[in-house]
Tab-separated table of C-alpha atoms in Angstrom:
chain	number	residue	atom	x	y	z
A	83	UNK	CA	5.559	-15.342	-18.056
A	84	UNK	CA	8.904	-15.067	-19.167
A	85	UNK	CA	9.890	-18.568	-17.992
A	86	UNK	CA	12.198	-17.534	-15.323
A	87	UNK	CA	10.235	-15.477	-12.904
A	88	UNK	CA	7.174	-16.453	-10.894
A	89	UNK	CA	3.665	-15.409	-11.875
A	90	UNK	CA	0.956	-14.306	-9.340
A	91	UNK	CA	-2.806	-15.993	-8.809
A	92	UNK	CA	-4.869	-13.409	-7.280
A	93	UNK	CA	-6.343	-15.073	-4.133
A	94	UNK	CA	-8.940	-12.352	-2.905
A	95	UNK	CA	-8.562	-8.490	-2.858
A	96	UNK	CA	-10.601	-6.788	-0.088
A	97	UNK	CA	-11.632	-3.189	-0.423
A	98	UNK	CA	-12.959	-0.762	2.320
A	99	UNK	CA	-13.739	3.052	2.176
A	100	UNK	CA	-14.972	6.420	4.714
A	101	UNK	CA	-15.541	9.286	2.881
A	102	UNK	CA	-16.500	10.656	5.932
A	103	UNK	CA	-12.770	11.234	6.870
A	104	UNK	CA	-12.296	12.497	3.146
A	105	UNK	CA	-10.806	15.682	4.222
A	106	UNK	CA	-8.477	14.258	5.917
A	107	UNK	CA	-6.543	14.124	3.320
A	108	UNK	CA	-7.206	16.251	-0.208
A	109	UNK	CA	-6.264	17.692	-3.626
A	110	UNK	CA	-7.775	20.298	-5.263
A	111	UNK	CA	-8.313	21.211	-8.963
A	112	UNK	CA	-10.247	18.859	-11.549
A	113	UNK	CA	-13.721	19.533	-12.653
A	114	UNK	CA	-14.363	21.699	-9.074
A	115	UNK	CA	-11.836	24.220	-9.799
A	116	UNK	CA	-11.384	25.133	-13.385
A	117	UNK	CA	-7.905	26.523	-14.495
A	118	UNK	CA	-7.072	28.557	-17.295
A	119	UNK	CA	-3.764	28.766	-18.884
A	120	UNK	CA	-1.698	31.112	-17.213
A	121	UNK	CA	-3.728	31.383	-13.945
A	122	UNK	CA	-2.020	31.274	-10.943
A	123	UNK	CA	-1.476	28.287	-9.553
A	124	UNK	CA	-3.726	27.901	-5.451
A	125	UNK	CA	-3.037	26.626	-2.696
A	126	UNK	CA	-6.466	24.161	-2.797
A	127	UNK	CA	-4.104	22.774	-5.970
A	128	UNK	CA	-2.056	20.758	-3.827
A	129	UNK	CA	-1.922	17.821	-1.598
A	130	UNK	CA	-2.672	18.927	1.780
A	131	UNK	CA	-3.397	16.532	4.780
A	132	UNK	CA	-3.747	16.308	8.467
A	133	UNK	CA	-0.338	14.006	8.802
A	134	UNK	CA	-1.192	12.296	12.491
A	135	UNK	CA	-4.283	11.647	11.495
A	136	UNK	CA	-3.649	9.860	8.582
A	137	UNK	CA	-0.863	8.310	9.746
A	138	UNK	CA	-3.168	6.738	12.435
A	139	UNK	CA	-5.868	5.861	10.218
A	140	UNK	CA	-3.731	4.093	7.714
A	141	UNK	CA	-1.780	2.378	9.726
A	142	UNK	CA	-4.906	1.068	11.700
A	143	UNK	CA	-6.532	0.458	8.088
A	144	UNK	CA	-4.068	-1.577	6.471
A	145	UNK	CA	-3.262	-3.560	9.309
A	146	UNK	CA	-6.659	-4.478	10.042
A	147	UNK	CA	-7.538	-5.212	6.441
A	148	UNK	CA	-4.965	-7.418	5.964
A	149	UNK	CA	-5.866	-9.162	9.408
A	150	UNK	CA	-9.290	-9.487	7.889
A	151	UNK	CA	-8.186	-10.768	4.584
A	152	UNK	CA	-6.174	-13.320	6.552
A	153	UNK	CA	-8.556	-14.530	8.328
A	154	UNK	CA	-11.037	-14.679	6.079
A	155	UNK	CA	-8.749	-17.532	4.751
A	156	UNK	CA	-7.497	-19.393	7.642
A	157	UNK	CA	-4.485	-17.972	7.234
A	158	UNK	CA	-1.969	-15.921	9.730
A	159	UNK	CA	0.866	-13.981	9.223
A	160	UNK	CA	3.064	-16.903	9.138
A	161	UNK	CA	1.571	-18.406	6.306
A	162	UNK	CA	2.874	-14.937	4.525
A	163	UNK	CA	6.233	-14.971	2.778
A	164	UNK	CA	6.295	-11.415	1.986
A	165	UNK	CA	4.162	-8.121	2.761
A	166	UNK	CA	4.207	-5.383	0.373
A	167	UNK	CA	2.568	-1.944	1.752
A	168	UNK	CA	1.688	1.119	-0.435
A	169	UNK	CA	4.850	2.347	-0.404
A	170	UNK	CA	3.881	6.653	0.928
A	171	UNK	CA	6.285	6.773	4.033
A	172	UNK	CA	8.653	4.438	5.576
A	173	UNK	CA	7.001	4.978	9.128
A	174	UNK	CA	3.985	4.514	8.217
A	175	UNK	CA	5.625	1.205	6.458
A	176	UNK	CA	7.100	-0.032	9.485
A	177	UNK	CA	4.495	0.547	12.218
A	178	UNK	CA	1.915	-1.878	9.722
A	179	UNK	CA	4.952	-4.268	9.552
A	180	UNK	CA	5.026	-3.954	13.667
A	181	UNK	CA	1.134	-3.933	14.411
A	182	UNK	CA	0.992	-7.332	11.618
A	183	UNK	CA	4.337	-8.459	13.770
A	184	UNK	CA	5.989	-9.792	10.445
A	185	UNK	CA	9.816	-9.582	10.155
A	186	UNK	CA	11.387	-6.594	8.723
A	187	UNK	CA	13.629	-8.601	6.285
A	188	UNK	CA	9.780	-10.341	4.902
A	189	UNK	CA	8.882	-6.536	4.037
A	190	UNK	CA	9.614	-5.267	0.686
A	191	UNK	CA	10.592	-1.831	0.297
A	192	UNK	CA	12.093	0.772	-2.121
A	193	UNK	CA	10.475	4.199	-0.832
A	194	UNK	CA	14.077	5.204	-0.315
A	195	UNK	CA	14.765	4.994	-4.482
A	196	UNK	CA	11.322	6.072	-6.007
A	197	UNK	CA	9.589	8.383	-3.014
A	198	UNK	CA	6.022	8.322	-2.504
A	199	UNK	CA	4.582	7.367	-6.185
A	200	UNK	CA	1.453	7.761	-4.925
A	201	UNK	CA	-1.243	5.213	-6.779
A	202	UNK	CA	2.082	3.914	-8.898
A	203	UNK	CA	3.853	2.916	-5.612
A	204	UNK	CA	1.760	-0.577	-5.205
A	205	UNK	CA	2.628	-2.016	-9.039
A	206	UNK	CA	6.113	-0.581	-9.002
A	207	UNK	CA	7.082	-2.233	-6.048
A	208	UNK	CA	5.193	-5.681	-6.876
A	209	UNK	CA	7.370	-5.379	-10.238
A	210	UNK	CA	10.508	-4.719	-8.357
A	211	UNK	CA	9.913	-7.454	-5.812
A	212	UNK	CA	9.042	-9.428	-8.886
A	213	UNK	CA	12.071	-9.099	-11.043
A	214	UNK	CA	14.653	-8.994	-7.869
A	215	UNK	CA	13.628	-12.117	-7.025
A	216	UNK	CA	12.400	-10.873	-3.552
A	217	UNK	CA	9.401	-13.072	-4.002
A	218	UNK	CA	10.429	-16.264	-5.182
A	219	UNK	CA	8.088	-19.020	-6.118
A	220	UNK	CA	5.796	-21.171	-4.279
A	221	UNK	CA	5.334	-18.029	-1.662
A	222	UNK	CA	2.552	-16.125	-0.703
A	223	UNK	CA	2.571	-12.607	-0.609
A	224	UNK	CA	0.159	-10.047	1.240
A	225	UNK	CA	-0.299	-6.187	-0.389
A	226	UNK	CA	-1.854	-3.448	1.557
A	227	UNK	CA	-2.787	-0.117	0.636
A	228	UNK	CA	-4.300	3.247	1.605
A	229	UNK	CA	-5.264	6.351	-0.518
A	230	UNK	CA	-7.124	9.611	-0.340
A	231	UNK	CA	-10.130	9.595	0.184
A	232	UNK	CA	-10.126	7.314	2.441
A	233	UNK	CA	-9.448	4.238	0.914
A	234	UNK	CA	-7.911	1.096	1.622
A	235	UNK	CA	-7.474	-2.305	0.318
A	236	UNK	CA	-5.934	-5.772	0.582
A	237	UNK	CA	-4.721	-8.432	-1.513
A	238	UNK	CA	-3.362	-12.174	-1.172
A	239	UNK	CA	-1.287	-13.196	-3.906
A	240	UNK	CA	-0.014	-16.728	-4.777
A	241	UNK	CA	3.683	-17.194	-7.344
């Protein structure tokens, strides 16, 4: 705490997976594909994904997460002051902020300076919305996310 800026209590963090729908969405290389210096590079190296399909499942994921999550506490999505959404594609972004029905001003966003920072994009933008005093004290903020593999996850947040 550096005495002017709010510090988070971690309410509850819900966390969901399907492997099943793994290839959705993929990267190759690691342990399953060595590479040796100077080898070409594959195509299996890469990111490759079925976009509608994972658009669908993660806006259906994180939106039904965070209903969960919610609930789970009595809350609804007026007791939320701010959501912050993995931030991998602005429509994906703004269909979770429409299926939650929260204001577009209560959603923090800065896709549009960083890109898609894949697993970075969640503590970037929670530092951001931190230190631009988008979340101010006494508020409650909701995070969702989704990631290869599938995964998905949810967390209520306290400053």
């Amino acid at each position: 705490d550096d005495g002017n800026k709010p510090v988070a209590v971690v309410k509850d963090v819900i966390l969901a997976a399907d492997g099943g729908l793994g290839d959705l969405l993929t990267v190759g290389g690691g342990s399953a594909s060595t590479y040796q210096l100077g080898d070409p590079i594959r195509e299996d190296f890469f990111v490759q994904l079925v976009g509608s399909e994972v658009y669908k499942n993660a806006v259906r994921s994180m939106s039904d997460i965070s209903k969960e999550l919610l609930a789970k506490h009595n809350l609804t999505i007026d007791d939320v002051d701010v959501l912050l959404p993995h931030q991998a594609n602005l429509r994906i972004m703004d269909a979770v902020g429409k299926k939650l029905n929260i204001p577009t001003e209560k959603v923090f966003c800065n896709i549009e300076r960083y890109g898609n920072t894949s697993a970075g994009s969640v503590p970037i933008a929670l530092t951001e919305a931190r230190n631009s005093g988008f979340i101010k004290e006494n508020e409650r903020m909701l995070i969702c996310a989704f990631g290869a593999g599938f995964t998905w996850g949810a967390a209520l947040l306290e400053f």
